[in-house]
């Protein structure tokens, strides 16, 4: 993943960081979006003025979470259709790549039922965090 210099910070990046910052860690001050960040203690600052390392960390996390959100939007209806939504909703694990989904679904489905689910998952053209090169931690 490419690093973004402070001069290259875009409104889209700032909005993405804001969107994926926990509600307890953000606020608005005089119409300006602020977030809490470590520097080395908890500080409050505007997203666009974060120190470079904090900005990069928040942006990396936001990109990861955005990919996860889009992945789950596509996976959820498939899991409902194949009767494994209860298991899907019980954990955030087993979703970083197609192989994870296959193993996870295999805990409940076997044979033709599993193959049908995987066919639908493959047809959904899902981008997974791991295959997109996105990771956090």
mmCIF file of N, CA and C in Angstrom:
data_model
loop_
_atom_site.group_PDB
_atom_site.id
_atom_site.type_symbol
_atom_site.label_atom_id
_atom_site.label_comp_id
_atom_site.label_asym_id
_atom_site.label_seq_id
_atom_site.Cartn_x
_atom_site.Cartn_y
_atom_site.Cartn_z
ATOM 1 N N UNK A 1 0.853 -1.170 0.000
ATOM 2 C CA UNK A 1 0.000 0.000 0.000
ATOM 3 C C UNK A 1 0.897 1.232 0.000
ATOM 4 N N UNK A 2 0.519 2.233 -0.736
ATOM 5 C CA UNK A 2 1.311 3.448 -0.805
ATOM 6 C C UNK A 2 1.001 4.358 0.367
ATOM 7 N N UNK A 3 2.037 5.039 0.819
ATOM 8 C CA UNK A 3 1.871 6.002 1.902
ATOM 9 C C UNK A 3 1.371 7.314 1.306
ATOM 10 N N UNK A 4 0.630 8.062 2.079
ATOM 11 C CA UNK A 4 0.073 9.327 1.621
ATOM 12 C C UNK A 4 0.748 10.450 2.385
ATOM 13 N N UNK A 5 1.356 11.377 1.668
ATOM 14 C CA UNK A 5 1.969 12.528 2.313
ATOM 15 C C UNK A 5 0.892 13.472 2.794
ATOM 16 N N UNK A 6 1.242 14.273 3.796
ATOM 17 C CA UNK A 6 0.260 15.197 4.361
ATOM 18 C C UNK A 6 -0.329 16.095 3.276
ATOM 19 N N UNK A 7 0.480 16.500 2.308
ATOM 20 C CA UNK A 7 -0.008 17.384 1.251
ATOM 21 C C UNK A 7 -0.973 16.672 0.309
ATOM 22 N N UNK A 8 -1.003 15.327 0.361
ATOM 23 C CA UNK A 8 -1.871 14.560 -0.532
ATOM 24 C C UNK A 8 -3.155 14.091 0.143
ATOM 25 N N UNK A 9 -3.456 14.600 1.297
ATOM 26 C CA UNK A 9 -4.669 14.198 2.012
ATOM 27 C C UNK A 9 -5.888 14.728 1.269
ATOM 28 N N UNK A 10 -6.823 13.839 1.012
ATOM 29 C CA UNK A 10 -7.993 14.223 0.226
ATOM 30 C C UNK A 10 -9.243 14.238 1.099
ATOM 31 N N UNK A 11 -10.268 14.971 0.665
ATOM 32 C CA UNK A 11 -11.537 14.949 1.401
ATOM 33 C C UNK A 11 -12.119 13.534 1.492
ATOM 34 N N UNK A 12 -11.912 12.712 0.455
ATOM 35 C CA UNK A 12 -12.418 11.339 0.465
ATOM 36 C C UNK A 12 -11.726 10.512 1.553
ATOM 37 N N UNK A 13 -10.417 10.683 1.684
ATOM 38 C CA UNK A 13 -9.681 9.967 2.730
ATOM 39 C C UNK A 13 -10.142 10.410 4.112
ATOM 40 N N UNK A 14 -10.287 11.710 4.275
ATOM 41 C CA UNK A 14 -10.707 12.266 5.563
ATOM 42 C C UNK A 14 -12.096 11.749 5.928
ATOM 43 N N UNK A 15 -12.997 11.721 4.965
ATOM 44 C CA UNK A 15 -14.354 11.220 5.214
ATOM 45 C C UNK A 15 -14.336 9.726 5.546
ATOM 46 N N UNK A 16 -13.475 8.968 4.870
ATOM 47 C CA UNK A 16 -13.356 7.537 5.137
ATOM 48 C C UNK A 16 -12.841 7.294 6.559
ATOM 49 N N UNK A 17 -11.832 8.047 6.967
ATOM 50 C CA UNK A 17 -11.313 7.941 8.335
ATOM 51 C C UNK A 17 -12.412 8.279 9.331
ATOM 52 N N UNK A 18 -13.131 9.354 9.069
ATOM 53 C CA UNK A 18 -14.221 9.780 9.957
ATOM 54 C C UNK A 18 -15.290 8.689 10.059
ATOM 55 N N UNK A 19 -15.671 8.145 8.917
ATOM 56 C CA UNK A 19 -16.722 7.122 8.873
ATOM 57 C C UNK A 19 -16.369 5.908 9.732
ATOM 58 N N UNK A 20 -15.112 5.508 9.714
ATOM 59 C CA UNK A 20 -14.711 4.279 10.389
ATOM 60 C C UNK A 20 -14.027 4.519 11.737
ATOM 61 N N UNK A 21 -14.195 5.712 12.287
ATOM 62 C CA UNK A 21 -13.733 5.993 13.646
ATOM 63 C C UNK A 21 -14.912 5.766 14.585
ATOM 64 N N UNK A 22 -14.681 5.044 15.659
ATOM 65 C CA UNK A 22 -15.753 4.726 16.613
ATOM 66 C C UNK A 22 -16.391 6.008 17.132
ATOM 67 N N UNK A 23 -17.700 5.973 17.313
ATOM 68 C CA UNK A 23 -18.446 7.171 17.716
ATOM 69 C C UNK A 23 -17.965 7.751 19.040
ATOM 70 N N UNK A 24 -17.389 6.932 19.909
ATOM 71 C CA UNK A 24 -16.866 7.438 21.177
ATOM 72 C C UNK A 24 -15.522 8.134 21.015
ATOM 73 N N UNK A 25 -14.935 8.024 19.845
ATOM 74 C CA UNK A 25 -13.602 8.573 19.603
ATOM 75 C C UNK A 25 -13.615 9.727 18.610
ATOM 76 N N UNK A 26 -14.795 10.294 18.349
ATOM 77 C CA UNK A 26 -14.864 11.408 17.414
ATOM 78 C C UNK A 26 -15.907 12.410 17.865
ATOM 79 N N UNK A 27 -15.791 13.605 17.326
ATOM 80 C CA UNK A 27 -16.743 14.658 17.638
ATOM 81 C C UNK A 27 -16.634 15.773 16.622
ATOM 82 N N UNK A 28 -17.441 16.785 16.799
ATOM 83 C CA UNK A 28 -17.411 17.949 15.915
ATOM 84 C C UNK A 28 -17.219 19.176 16.793
ATOM 85 N N UNK A 29 -16.263 20.011 16.418
ATOM 86 C CA UNK A 29 -15.986 21.241 17.153
ATOM 87 C C UNK A 29 -16.039 22.405 16.180
ATOM 88 N N UNK A 30 -16.989 23.291 16.373
ATOM 89 C CA UNK A 30 -17.176 24.435 15.470
ATOM 90 C C UNK A 30 -17.303 23.992 14.015
ATOM 91 N N UNK A 31 -18.020 22.889 13.795
ATOM 92 C CA UNK A 31 -18.248 22.393 12.443
ATOM 93 C C UNK A 31 -17.095 21.600 11.852
ATOM 94 N N UNK A 32 -16.026 21.391 12.620
ATOM 95 C CA UNK A 32 -14.849 20.666 12.140
ATOM 96 C C UNK A 32 -14.814 19.291 12.802
ATOM 97 N N UNK A 33 -14.596 18.259 11.988
ATOM 98 C CA UNK A 33 -14.543 16.888 12.497
ATOM 99 C C UNK A 33 -13.225 16.661 13.237
ATOM 100 N N UNK A 34 -13.334 16.127 14.459
ATOM 101 C CA UNK A 34 -12.153 15.838 15.265
ATOM 102 C C UNK A 34 -12.199 14.383 15.717
ATOM 103 N N UNK A 35 -11.010 13.830 15.968
ATOM 104 C CA UNK A 35 -10.927 12.465 16.484
ATOM 105 C C UNK A 35 -9.859 12.407 17.569
ATOM 106 N N UNK A 36 -9.967 11.383 18.396
ATOM 107 C CA UNK A 36 -8.961 11.120 19.415
ATOM 108 C C UNK A 36 -7.901 10.229 18.780
ATOM 109 N N UNK A 37 -6.630 10.548 19.052
ATOM 110 C CA UNK A 37 -5.538 9.741 18.522
ATOM 111 C C UNK A 37 -4.399 9.713 19.539
ATOM 112 N N UNK A 38 -3.566 8.674 19.496
ATOM 113 C CA UNK A 38 -2.435 8.600 20.421
ATOM 114 C C UNK A 38 -1.256 9.407 19.902
ATOM 115 N N UNK A 39 -0.652 10.222 20.778
ATOM 116 C CA UNK A 39 0.494 11.021 20.333
ATOM 117 C C UNK A 39 1.383 11.486 21.475
ATOM 118 N N UNK A 40 1.966 10.793 22.345
ATOM 119 C CA UNK A 40 1.819 9.382 22.682
ATOM 120 C C UNK A 40 0.649 9.128 23.621
ATOM 121 N N UNK A 41 0.035 10.176 24.111
ATOM 122 C CA UNK A 41 -1.154 10.019 24.951
ATOM 123 C C UNK A 41 -2.380 10.351 24.108
ATOM 124 N N UNK A 42 -3.543 10.272 24.664
ATOM 125 C CA UNK A 42 -4.755 10.589 23.910
ATOM 126 C C UNK A 42 -4.833 12.083 23.638
ATOM 127 N N UNK A 43 -4.955 12.425 22.373
ATOM 128 C CA UNK A 43 -5.065 13.812 21.939
ATOM 129 C C UNK A 43 -6.327 13.951 21.094
ATOM 130 N N UNK A 44 -6.822 15.145 20.992
ATOM 131 C CA UNK A 44 -7.977 15.438 20.150
ATOM 132 C C UNK A 44 -7.518 16.395 19.067
ATOM 133 N N UNK A 45 -7.791 16.053 17.815
ATOM 134 C CA UNK A 45 -7.387 16.921 16.724
ATOM 135 C C UNK A 45 -8.235 16.696 15.497
ATOM 136 N N UNK A 46 -8.098 17.608 14.550
ATOM 137 C CA UNK A 46 -8.829 17.461 13.296
ATOM 138 C C UNK A 46 -8.195 16.334 12.482
ATOM 139 N N UNK A 47 -8.998 15.662 11.711
ATOM 140 C CA UNK A 47 -8.495 14.545 10.911
ATOM 141 C C UNK A 47 -7.409 15.024 9.955
ATOM 142 N N UNK A 48 -7.643 16.138 9.278
ATOM 143 C CA UNK A 48 -6.665 16.594 8.284
ATOM 144 C C UNK A 48 -5.347 17.044 8.894
ATOM 145 N N UNK A 49 -5.326 17.340 10.199
ATOM 146 C CA UNK A 49 -4.098 17.804 10.842
ATOM 147 C C UNK A 49 -3.438 16.752 11.726
ATOM 148 N N UNK A 50 -3.851 15.508 11.604
ATOM 149 C CA UNK A 50 -3.222 14.448 12.392
ATOM 150 C C UNK A 50 -1.742 14.344 12.042
ATOM 151 N N UNK A 51 -0.913 13.956 13.002
ATOM 152 C CA UNK A 51 0.479 13.651 12.660
ATOM 153 C C UNK A 51 0.501 12.548 11.598
ATOM 154 N N UNK A 52 1.524 12.538 10.778
ATOM 155 C CA UNK A 52 1.578 11.621 9.637
ATOM 156 C C UNK A 52 1.394 10.158 10.044
ATOM 157 N N UNK A 53 2.077 9.721 11.094
ATOM 158 C CA UNK A 53 1.952 8.311 11.482
ATOM 159 C C UNK A 53 0.539 7.982 11.957
ATOM 160 N N UNK A 54 -0.091 8.883 12.684
ATOM 161 C CA UNK A 54 -1.472 8.660 13.137
ATOM 162 C C UNK A 54 -2.431 8.665 11.946
ATOM 163 N N UNK A 55 -2.203 9.583 11.003
ATOM 164 C CA UNK A 55 -3.058 9.652 9.814
ATOM 165 C C UNK A 55 -2.962 8.355 9.014
ATOM 166 N N UNK A 56 -1.734 7.887 8.800
ATOM 167 C CA UNK A 56 -1.534 6.653 8.033
ATOM 168 C C UNK A 56 -2.192 5.463 8.721
ATOM 169 N N UNK A 57 -2.062 5.383 10.040
ATOM 170 C CA UNK A 57 -2.677 4.296 10.794
ATOM 171 C C UNK A 57 -4.198 4.336 10.669
ATOM 172 N N UNK A 58 -4.781 5.511 10.831
ATOM 173 C CA UNK A 58 -6.242 5.664 10.731
ATOM 174 C C UNK A 58 -6.724 5.369 9.311
ATOM 175 N N UNK A 59 -5.966 5.799 8.302
ATOM 176 C CA UNK A 59 -6.350 5.563 6.910
ATOM 177 C C UNK A 59 -6.269 4.073 6.570
ATOM 178 N N UNK A 60 -5.217 3.421 7.025
ATOM 179 C CA UNK A 60 -5.066 1.977 6.792
ATOM 180 C C UNK A 60 -6.246 1.221 7.413
ATOM 181 N N UNK A 61 -6.594 1.571 8.642
ATOM 182 C CA UNK A 61 -7.720 0.939 9.325
ATOM 183 C C UNK A 61 -9.032 1.220 8.583
ATOM 184 N N UNK A 62 -9.231 2.457 8.162
ATOM 185 C CA UNK A 62 -10.473 2.837 7.474
ATOM 186 C C UNK A 62 -10.620 2.089 6.150
ATOM 187 N N UNK A 63 -9.536 1.945 5.408
ATOM 188 C CA UNK A 63 -9.592 1.200 4.146
ATOM 189 C C UNK A 63 -9.924 -0.270 4.397
ATOM 190 N N UNK A 64 -9.324 -0.833 5.423
ATOM 191 C CA UNK A 64 -9.610 -2.217 5.791
ATOM 192 C C UNK A 64 -11.085 -2.378 6.152
ATOM 193 N N UNK A 65 -11.602 -1.500 7.009
ATOM 194 C CA UNK A 65 -12.996 -1.586 7.448
ATOM 195 C C UNK A 65 -13.965 -1.362 6.286
ATOM 196 N N UNK A 66 -13.627 -0.480 5.363
ATOM 197 C CA UNK A 66 -14.483 -0.236 4.200
ATOM 198 C C UNK A 66 -14.571 -1.497 3.340
ATOM 199 N N UNK A 67 -13.439 -2.159 3.142
ATOM 200 C CA UNK A 67 -13.428 -3.406 2.373
ATOM 201 C C UNK A 67 -14.271 -4.468 3.081
ATOM 202 N N UNK A 68 -14.143 -4.554 4.397
ATOM 203 C CA UNK A 68 -14.932 -5.523 5.175
ATOM 204 C C UNK A 68 -16.423 -5.231 5.060
ATOM 205 N N UNK A 69 -16.772 -3.964 5.108
ATOM 206 C CA UNK A 69 -18.183 -3.569 5.013
ATOM 207 C C UNK A 69 -18.772 -3.964 3.660
ATOM 208 N N UNK A 70 -18.036 -3.689 2.590
ATOM 209 C CA UNK A 70 -18.509 -4.034 1.245
ATOM 210 C C UNK A 70 -18.575 -5.548 1.056
ATOM 211 N N UNK A 71 -17.593 -6.255 1.599
ATOM 212 C CA UNK A 71 -17.591 -7.721 1.542
ATOM 213 C C UNK A 71 -18.835 -8.282 2.220
ATOM 214 N N UNK A 72 -19.118 -7.783 3.421
ATOM 215 C CA UNK A 72 -20.261 -8.297 4.180
ATOM 216 C C UNK A 72 -21.597 -7.952 3.534
ATOM 217 N N UNK A 73 -21.669 -6.812 2.844
ATOM 218 C CA UNK A 73 -22.900 -6.463 2.119
ATOM 219 C C UNK A 73 -23.215 -7.505 1.052
ATOM 220 N N UNK A 74 -22.177 -8.068 0.444
ATOM 221 C CA UNK A 74 -22.381 -9.091 -0.581
ATOM 222 C C UNK A 74 -22.545 -10.486 0.017
ATOM 223 N N UNK A 75 -21.811 -10.771 1.080
ATOM 224 C CA UNK A 75 -21.870 -12.104 1.683
ATOM 225 C C UNK A 75 -23.171 -12.363 2.441
ATOM 226 N N UNK A 76 -23.670 -11.359 3.122
ATOM 227 C CA UNK A 76 -24.828 -11.543 4.006
ATOM 228 C C UNK A 76 -26.038 -12.171 3.296
ATOM 229 N N UNK A 77 -26.480 -11.630 2.154
ATOM 230 C CA UNK A 77 -27.646 -12.239 1.497
ATOM 231 C C UNK A 77 -27.399 -13.694 1.076
ATOM 232 N N UNK A 78 -26.168 -14.008 0.723
ATOM 233 C CA UNK A 78 -25.837 -15.384 0.338
ATOM 234 C C UNK A 78 -25.941 -16.298 1.554
ATOM 235 N N UNK A 79 -25.450 -15.822 2.682
ATOM 236 C CA UNK A 79 -25.522 -16.613 3.913
ATOM 237 C C UNK A 79 -26.975 -16.825 4.346
ATOM 238 N N UNK A 80 -27.816 -15.805 4.157
ATOM 239 C CA UNK A 80 -29.247 -15.938 4.468
ATOM 240 C C UNK A 80 -29.863 -17.002 3.568
ATOM 241 N N UNK A 81 -29.612 -16.883 2.273
ATOM 242 C CA UNK A 81 -30.190 -17.813 1.298
ATOM 243 C C UNK A 81 -29.818 -19.267 1.586
ATOM 244 N N UNK A 82 -28.605 -19.477 2.083
ATOM 245 C CA UNK A 82 -28.130 -20.846 2.308
ATOM 246 C C UNK A 82 -28.278 -21.304 3.761
ATOM 247 N N UNK A 83 -28.961 -20.497 4.565
ATOM 248 C CA UNK A 83 -29.302 -20.915 5.923
ATOM 249 C C UNK A 83 -28.176 -20.916 6.937
ATOM 250 N N UNK A 84 -27.138 -20.129 6.702
ATOM 251 C CA UNK A 84 -26.030 -20.086 7.667
ATOM 252 C C UNK A 84 -25.822 -18.685 8.251
ATOM 253 N N UNK A 85 -26.844 -17.849 8.173
ATOM 254 C CA UNK A 85 -26.707 -16.473 8.658
ATOM 255 C C UNK A 85 -26.470 -16.422 10.163
ATOM 256 N N UNK A 86 -27.069 -17.334 10.912
ATOM 257 C CA UNK A 86 -26.874 -17.337 12.368
ATOM 258 C C UNK A 86 -25.394 -17.488 12.709
ATOM 259 N N UNK A 87 -24.722 -18.365 12.008
ATOM 260 C CA UNK A 87 -23.291 -18.574 12.241
ATOM 261 C C UNK A 87 -22.488 -17.373 11.746
ATOM 262 N N UNK A 88 -22.880 -16.831 10.624
ATOM 263 C CA UNK A 88 -22.215 -15.665 10.041
ATOM 264 C C UNK A 88 -22.294 -14.478 10.993
ATOM 265 N N UNK A 89 -23.455 -14.275 11.594
ATOM 266 C CA UNK A 89 -23.649 -13.147 12.507
ATOM 267 C C UNK A 89 -22.974 -13.345 13.859
ATOM 268 N N UNK A 90 -22.567 -14.567 14.165
ATOM 269 C CA UNK A 90 -22.004 -14.845 15.487
ATOM 270 C C UNK A 90 -20.520 -14.518 15.601
ATOM 271 N N UNK A 91 -19.861 -14.212 14.499
ATOM 272 C CA UNK A 91 -18.428 -13.942 14.535
ATOM 273 C C UNK A 91 -18.023 -13.043 13.373
ATOM 274 N N UNK A 92 -16.921 -12.336 13.546
ATOM 275 C CA UNK A 92 -16.355 -11.546 12.445
ATOM 276 C C UNK A 92 -15.162 -12.283 11.829
ATOM 277 N N UNK A 93 -14.902 -13.486 12.306
ATOM 278 C CA UNK A 93 -13.795 -14.273 11.778
ATOM 279 C C UNK A 93 -14.229 -15.026 10.526
ATOM 280 N N UNK A 94 -13.292 -15.667 9.886
ATOM 281 C CA UNK A 94 -13.543 -16.505 8.718
ATOM 282 C C UNK A 94 -14.036 -15.697 7.519
ATOM 283 N N UNK A 95 -13.468 -14.525 7.305
ATOM 284 C CA UNK A 95 -13.941 -13.689 6.197
ATOM 285 C C UNK A 95 -12.829 -12.996 5.426
ATOM 286 N N UNK A 96 -11.577 -13.269 5.733
ATOM 287 C CA UNK A 96 -10.493 -12.527 5.100
ATOM 288 C C UNK A 96 -10.213 -12.939 3.660
ATOM 289 N N UNK A 97 -10.667 -14.130 3.263
ATOM 290 C CA UNK A 97 -10.493 -14.586 1.886
ATOM 291 C C UNK A 97 -11.497 -15.700 1.603
ATOM 292 N N UNK A 98 -11.633 -16.054 0.348
ATOM 293 C CA UNK A 98 -12.602 -17.074 -0.061
ATOM 294 C C UNK A 98 -12.377 -18.400 0.664
ATOM 295 N N UNK A 99 -11.130 -18.801 0.833
ATOM 296 C CA UNK A 99 -10.849 -20.068 1.521
ATOM 297 C C UNK A 99 -11.386 -20.058 2.949
ATOM 298 N N UNK A 100 -11.307 -18.909 3.616
ATOM 299 C CA UNK A 100 -11.859 -18.790 4.976
ATOM 300 C C UNK A 100 -13.367 -19.022 4.964
ATOM 301 N N UNK A 101 -14.038 -18.425 3.994
ATOM 302 C CA UNK A 101 -15.493 -18.576 3.888
ATOM 303 C C UNK A 101 -15.846 -20.042 3.640
ATOM 304 N N UNK A 102 -15.057 -20.712 2.809
ATOM 305 C CA UNK A 102 -15.306 -22.126 2.513
ATOM 306 C C UNK A 102 -15.156 -22.984 3.768
ATOM 307 N N UNK A 103 -14.106 -22.741 4.542
ATOM 308 C CA UNK A 103 -13.901 -23.502 5.778
ATOM 309 C C UNK A 103 -15.036 -23.220 6.754
ATOM 310 N N UNK A 104 -15.371 -21.949 6.911
ATOM 311 C CA UNK A 104 -16.429 -21.540 7.838
ATOM 312 C C UNK A 104 -17.767 -22.180 7.463
ATOM 313 N N UNK A 105 -18.134 -22.071 6.200
ATOM 314 C CA UNK A 105 -19.413 -22.641 5.750
ATOM 315 C C UNK A 105 -19.401 -24.161 5.878
ATOM 316 N N UNK A 106 -18.212 -24.760 5.735
ATOM 317 C CA UNK A 106 -18.074 -26.209 5.853
ATOM 318 C C UNK A 106 -18.337 -26.747 7.248
ATOM 319 N N UNK A 107 -18.356 -25.863 8.237
ATOM 320 C CA UNK A 107 -18.714 -26.300 9.590
ATOM 321 C C UNK A 107 -20.190 -26.694 9.651
ATOM 322 N N UNK A 108 -20.989 -26.103 8.762
ATOM 323 C CA UNK A 108 -22.435 -26.321 8.775
ATOM 324 C C UNK A 108 -22.924 -27.086 7.545
ATOM 325 N N UNK A 109 -22.365 -26.765 6.399
ATOM 326 C CA UNK A 109 -22.826 -27.360 5.140
ATOM 327 C C UNK A 109 -21.790 -28.340 4.599
ATOM 328 N N UNK A 110 -22.261 -29.361 3.905
ATOM 329 C CA UNK A 110 -21.372 -30.304 3.241
ATOM 330 C C UNK A 110 -21.913 -30.609 1.844
ATOM 331 N N UNK A 111 -21.066 -31.215 1.054
ATOM 332 C CA UNK A 111 -21.476 -31.707 -0.255
ATOM 333 C C UNK A 111 -22.060 -30.648 -1.170
ATOM 334 N N UNK A 112 -23.196 -30.987 -1.781
ATOM 335 C CA UNK A 112 -23.825 -30.099 -2.760
ATOM 336 C C UNK A 112 -24.262 -28.769 -2.149
ATOM 337 N N UNK A 113 -24.689 -28.796 -0.901
ATOM 338 C CA UNK A 113 -25.120 -27.551 -0.244
ATOM 339 C C UNK A 113 -23.944 -26.585 -0.105
ATOM 340 N N UNK A 114 -22.788 -27.107 0.274
ATOM 341 C CA UNK A 114 -21.588 -26.280 0.393
ATOM 342 C C UNK A 114 -21.151 -25.779 -0.977
ATOM 343 N N UNK A 115 -21.166 -26.650 -1.958
ATOM 344 C CA UNK A 115 -20.776 -26.253 -3.317
ATOM 345 C C UNK A 115 -21.699 -25.164 -3.868
ATOM 346 N N UNK A 116 -22.988 -25.265 -3.588
ATOM 347 C CA UNK A 116 -23.945 -24.251 -4.054
ATOM 348 C C UNK A 116 -23.648 -22.897 -3.413
ATOM 349 N N UNK A 117 -23.361 -22.893 -2.116
ATOM 350 C CA UNK A 117 -23.012 -21.645 -1.439
ATOM 351 C C UNK A 117 -21.749 -21.047 -2.045
ATOM 352 N N UNK A 118 -20.726 -21.860 -2.223
ATOM 353 C CA UNK A 118 -19.455 -21.357 -2.760
ATOM 354 C C UNK A 118 -19.600 -20.866 -4.196
ATOM 355 N N UNK A 119 -20.456 -21.504 -4.973
ATOM 356 C CA UNK A 119 -20.727 -21.029 -6.333
ATOM 357 C C UNK A 119 -21.333 -19.633 -6.289
ATOM 358 N N UNK A 120 -22.278 -19.423 -5.387
ATOM 359 C CA UNK A 120 -22.903 -18.102 -5.240
ATOM 360 C C UNK A 120 -21.906 -17.063 -4.732
ATOM 361 N N UNK A 121 -21.056 -17.461 -3.800
ATOM 362 C CA UNK A 121 -20.048 -16.537 -3.265
ATOM 363 C C UNK A 121 -19.085 -16.123 -4.375
ATOM 364 N N UNK A 122 -18.626 -17.077 -5.163
ATOM 365 C CA UNK A 122 -17.703 -16.763 -6.265
ATOM 366 C C UNK A 122 -18.368 -15.863 -7.295
ATOM 367 N N UNK A 123 -19.633 -16.089 -7.576
ATOM 368 C CA UNK A 123 -20.364 -15.284 -8.564
ATOM 369 C C UNK A 123 -20.587 -13.852 -8.082
ATOM 370 N N UNK A 124 -20.523 -13.634 -6.784
ATOM 371 C CA UNK A 124 -20.771 -12.301 -6.226
ATOM 372 C C UNK A 124 -19.592 -11.354 -6.430
ATOM 373 N N UNK A 125 -18.466 -11.862 -6.911
ATOM 374 C CA UNK A 125 -17.288 -11.035 -7.195
ATOM 375 C C UNK A 125 -16.919 -10.168 -5.979
ATOM 376 N N UNK A 126 -16.630 -10.833 -4.885
ATOM 377 C CA UNK A 126 -16.338 -10.167 -3.615
ATOM 378 C C UNK A 126 -14.847 -9.874 -3.506
ATOM 379 N N UNK A 127 -14.522 -8.673 -3.064
ATOM 380 C CA UNK A 127 -13.146 -8.321 -2.751
ATOM 381 C C UNK A 127 -12.938 -8.574 -1.265
ATOM 382 N N UNK A 128 -11.947 -9.394 -0.949
ATOM 383 C CA UNK A 128 -11.633 -9.729 0.436
ATOM 384 C C UNK A 128 -10.430 -8.915 0.895
ATOM 385 N N UNK A 129 -10.376 -8.553 2.176
ATOM 386 C CA UNK A 129 -9.259 -7.750 2.672
ATOM 387 C C UNK A 129 -7.891 -8.375 2.376
ATOM 388 N N UNK A 130 -7.761 -9.669 2.604
ATOM 389 C CA UNK A 130 -6.461 -10.313 2.417
ATOM 390 C C UNK A 130 -6.019 -10.275 0.959
ATOM 391 N N UNK A 131 -6.922 -10.584 0.048
ATOM 392 C CA UNK A 131 -6.552 -10.587 -1.368
ATOM 393 C C UNK A 131 -6.378 -9.176 -1.916
ATOM 394 N N UNK A 132 -6.950 -8.186 -1.239
ATOM 395 C CA UNK A 132 -6.780 -6.787 -1.651
ATOM 396 C C UNK A 132 -5.518 -6.178 -1.047
ATOM 397 N N UNK A 133 -4.803 -6.964 -0.241
ATOM 398 C CA UNK A 133 -3.592 -6.459 0.395
ATOM 399 C C UNK A 133 -3.877 -5.540 1.570
ATOM 400 N N UNK A 134 -5.080 -5.620 2.101
ATOM 401 C CA UNK A 134 -5.459 -4.774 3.232
ATOM 402 C C UNK A 134 -5.422 -5.591 4.510
ATOM 403 N N UNK A 135 -4.739 -5.087 5.480
ATOM 404 C CA UNK A 135 -4.752 -5.725 6.786
ATOM 405 C C UNK A 135 -4.559 -4.651 7.833
ATOM 406 N N UNK A 136 -5.034 -4.961 8.990
ATOM 407 C CA UNK A 136 -4.855 -4.037 10.092
ATOM 408 C C UNK A 136 -4.311 -4.830 11.252
ATOM 409 N N UNK A 137 -3.217 -4.444 11.767
ATOM 410 C CA UNK A 137 -2.448 -5.083 12.833
ATOM 411 C C UNK A 137 -1.349 -5.909 12.277
#
